[in-house]
Amino acid sequence: MQWDDVNGPRSFFGKAPVDIYKPIEIGETAKLRSNRHDIKVKIIDCQSDFMKGEVIEVSSDIELEMLVQGDMVNFIPKNIVTLYRN
C-alpha cells in the first residue's frame, strides 16, 4: 500500500508529559494515512529504516477494498501521522 508522507512534524499522543525524542518502540501504535484514509497499526518491527505493523483499525470504506484488521503493512517513519506513546 502507498502511504502519504507527512509534510511537517508528526503529532504525539499519550500520558503527559510525552517524550517526543525517545526512539520509536515495538508495541507503540502509529496512525498512517493513505489517500485521506487513516489506518492505525501496532508496530511490530522498527529495527531498520523500514518498519512493520499489524493493522488494528481501519475506516470502513477502505476495509472492503484493501485492508482488514490483522494485515501486516510496511512503512517508514516519515509516513507516521500520529505516534501513540505507551
PDB file of C-alpha atoms in Angstrom:
ATOM      1  CA  MET A   1       0.000   0.000   0.000  1.00  0.00           C
ATOM      2  CA  GLN A   2       1.224   3.504  -0.781  1.00  0.00           C
ATOM      3  CA  TRP A   3       1.398   5.720   2.330  1.00  0.00           C
ATOM      4  CA  ASP A   4       1.266   9.500   2.321  1.00  0.00           C
ATOM      5  CA  ASP A   5       4.393  11.309   3.528  1.00  0.00           C
ATOM      6  CA  VAL A   6       3.796  13.647   6.444  1.00  0.00           C
ATOM      7  CA  ASN A   7       4.682  17.196   5.458  1.00  0.00           C
ATOM      8  CA  GLY A   8       5.731  18.591   8.796  1.00  0.00           C
ATOM      9  CA  PRO A   9       6.263  17.215  12.277  1.00  0.00           C
ATOM     10  CA  ARG A  10       4.332  14.165  13.455  1.00  0.00           C
ATOM     11  CA  SER A  11       1.978  14.523  16.377  1.00  0.00           C
ATOM     12  CA  PHE A  12       2.236  12.546  19.605  1.00  0.00           C
ATOM     13  CA  PHE A  13      -0.405  11.240  21.963  1.00  0.00           C
ATOM     14  CA  GLY A  14      -0.001   9.691  25.393  1.00  0.00           C
ATOM     15  CA  LYS A  15       0.144  10.318  29.113  1.00  0.00           C
ATOM     16  CA  ALA A  16       1.703  13.741  29.732  1.00  0.00           C
ATOM     17  CA  PRO A  17       4.475  14.555  29.532  1.00  0.00           C
ATOM     18  CA  VAL A  18       5.052  12.705  26.253  1.00  0.00           C
ATOM     19  CA  ASP A  19       8.723  12.146  25.398  1.00  0.00           C
ATOM     20  CA  ILE A  20       8.882  13.158  21.729  1.00  0.00           C
ATOM     21  CA  TYR A  21      12.624  12.466  21.491  1.00  0.00           C
ATOM     22  CA  LYS A  22      12.527   8.806  22.548  1.00  0.00           C
ATOM     23  CA  PRO A  23      13.086   6.387  19.636  1.00  0.00           C
ATOM     24  CA  ILE A  24      10.053   4.601  18.221  1.00  0.00           C
ATOM     25  CA  GLU A  25       9.497   1.287  20.003  1.00  0.00           C
ATOM     26  CA  ILE A  26       7.853  -2.048  19.272  1.00  0.00           C
ATOM     27  CA  GLY A  27       4.336  -2.133  20.714  1.00  0.00           C
ATOM     28  CA  GLU A  28       3.556   1.530  20.129  1.00  0.00           C
ATOM     29  CA  THR A  29       0.642   2.484  17.895  1.00  0.00           C
ATOM     30  CA  ALA A  30       1.051   4.629  14.792  1.00  0.00           C
ATOM     31  CA  LYS A  31      -1.561   6.321  12.626  1.00  0.00           C
ATOM     32  CA  LEU A  32      -0.774   6.203   8.910  1.00  0.00           C
ATOM     33  CA  ARG A  33      -2.639   7.864   6.055  1.00  0.00           C
ATOM     34  CA  SER A  34      -3.288   6.721   2.515  1.00  0.00           C
ATOM     35  CA  ASN A  35      -5.377   8.886   0.192  1.00  0.00           C
ATOM     36  CA  ARG A  36      -7.107  10.610   3.128  1.00  0.00           C
ATOM     37  CA  HIS A  37      -7.875   7.268   4.833  1.00  0.00           C
ATOM     38  CA  ASP A  38      -6.471   6.829   8.353  1.00  0.00           C
ATOM     39  CA  ILE A  39      -5.167   3.443   9.435  1.00  0.00           C
ATOM     40  CA  LYS A  40      -3.824   2.571  12.895  1.00  0.00           C
ATOM     41  CA  VAL A  41      -1.122  -0.064  13.236  1.00  0.00           C
ATOM     42  CA  LYS A  42       0.646  -1.666  16.171  1.00  0.00           C
ATOM     43  CA  ILE A  43       4.385  -1.513  15.480  1.00  0.00           C
ATOM     44  CA  ILE A  44       5.930  -4.988  15.482  1.00  0.00           C
ATOM     45  CA  ASP A  45       9.325  -4.200  13.899  1.00  0.00           C
ATOM     46  CA  CYS A  46      11.255  -0.939  13.959  1.00  0.00           C
ATOM     47  CA  GLN A  47      14.865  -2.085  13.783  1.00  0.00           C
ATOM     48  CA  SER A  48      15.685  -0.536  10.398  1.00  0.00           C
ATOM     49  CA  ASP A  49      14.644   2.307   8.108  1.00  0.00           C
ATOM     50  CA  PHE A  50      11.596   0.241   7.181  1.00  0.00           C
ATOM     51  CA  MET A  51       9.020  -0.592   9.814  1.00  0.00           C
ATOM     52  CA  LYS A  52       6.330  -3.248  10.004  1.00  0.00           C
ATOM     53  CA  GLY A  53       2.985  -3.040  11.748  1.00  0.00           C
ATOM     54  CA  GLU A  54      -0.198  -5.000  12.286  1.00  0.00           C
ATOM     55  CA  VAL A  55      -3.379  -3.206  11.238  1.00  0.00           C
ATOM     56  CA  ILE A  56      -5.590  -2.671  14.297  1.00  0.00           C
ATOM     57  CA  GLU A  57      -8.075  -0.083  12.990  1.00  0.00           C
ATOM     58  CA  VAL A  58      -9.223   0.919   9.502  1.00  0.00           C
ATOM     59  CA  SER A  59     -12.015   3.085   8.159  1.00  0.00           C
ATOM     60  CA  SER A  60     -14.977   1.060   6.904  1.00  0.00           C
ATOM     61  CA  ASP A  61     -14.753   2.243   3.280  1.00  0.00           C
ATOM     62  CA  ILE A  62     -11.146   1.076   2.868  1.00  0.00           C
ATOM     63  CA  GLU A  63     -11.710  -2.208   4.724  1.00  0.00           C
ATOM     64  CA  LEU A  64     -13.753  -3.631   1.881  1.00  0.00           C
ATOM     65  CA  GLU A  65     -11.185  -2.691  -0.750  1.00  0.00           C
ATOM     66  CA  MET A  66      -7.720  -3.346   0.637  1.00  0.00           C
ATOM     67  CA  LEU A  67      -7.015  -3.778   4.330  1.00  0.00           C
ATOM     68  CA  VAL A  68      -8.575  -5.625   7.232  1.00  0.00           C
ATOM     69  CA  GLN A  69      -7.570  -5.922  10.864  1.00  0.00           C
ATOM     70  CA  GLY A  70      -4.603  -8.235  11.301  1.00  0.00           C
ATOM     71  CA  ASP A  71      -2.976  -7.445   7.949  1.00  0.00           C
ATOM     72  CA  MET A  72       0.757  -6.658   8.058  1.00  0.00           C
ATOM     73  CA  VAL A  73       1.968  -3.459   6.406  1.00  0.00           C
ATOM     74  CA  ASN A  74       5.370  -1.874   5.814  1.00  0.00           C
ATOM     75  CA  PHE A  75       6.100   1.834   6.203  1.00  0.00           C
ATOM     76  CA  ILE A  76       8.830   4.328   7.040  1.00  0.00           C
ATOM     77  CA  PRO A  77       8.966   6.793   9.956  1.00  0.00           C
ATOM     78  CA  LYS A  78       8.167   9.653   7.562  1.00  0.00           C
ATOM     79  CA  ASN A  79       4.718   8.080   6.981  1.00  0.00           C
ATOM     80  CA  ILE A  80       3.639   8.297  10.645  1.00  0.00           C
ATOM     81  CA  VAL A  81       0.973  10.977  11.174  1.00  0.00           C
ATOM     82  CA  THR A  82       0.499  10.366  14.916  1.00  0.00           C
ATOM     83  CA  LEU A  83       2.535   8.235  17.292  1.00  0.00           C
ATOM     84  CA  TYR A  84       0.701   6.952  20.353  1.00  0.00           C
ATOM     85  CA  ARG A  85       3.202   6.534  23.199  1.00  0.00           C
ATOM     86  CA  ASN A  86       2.697   3.787  25.800  1.00  0.00           C
TER      87      ASN A  86
END
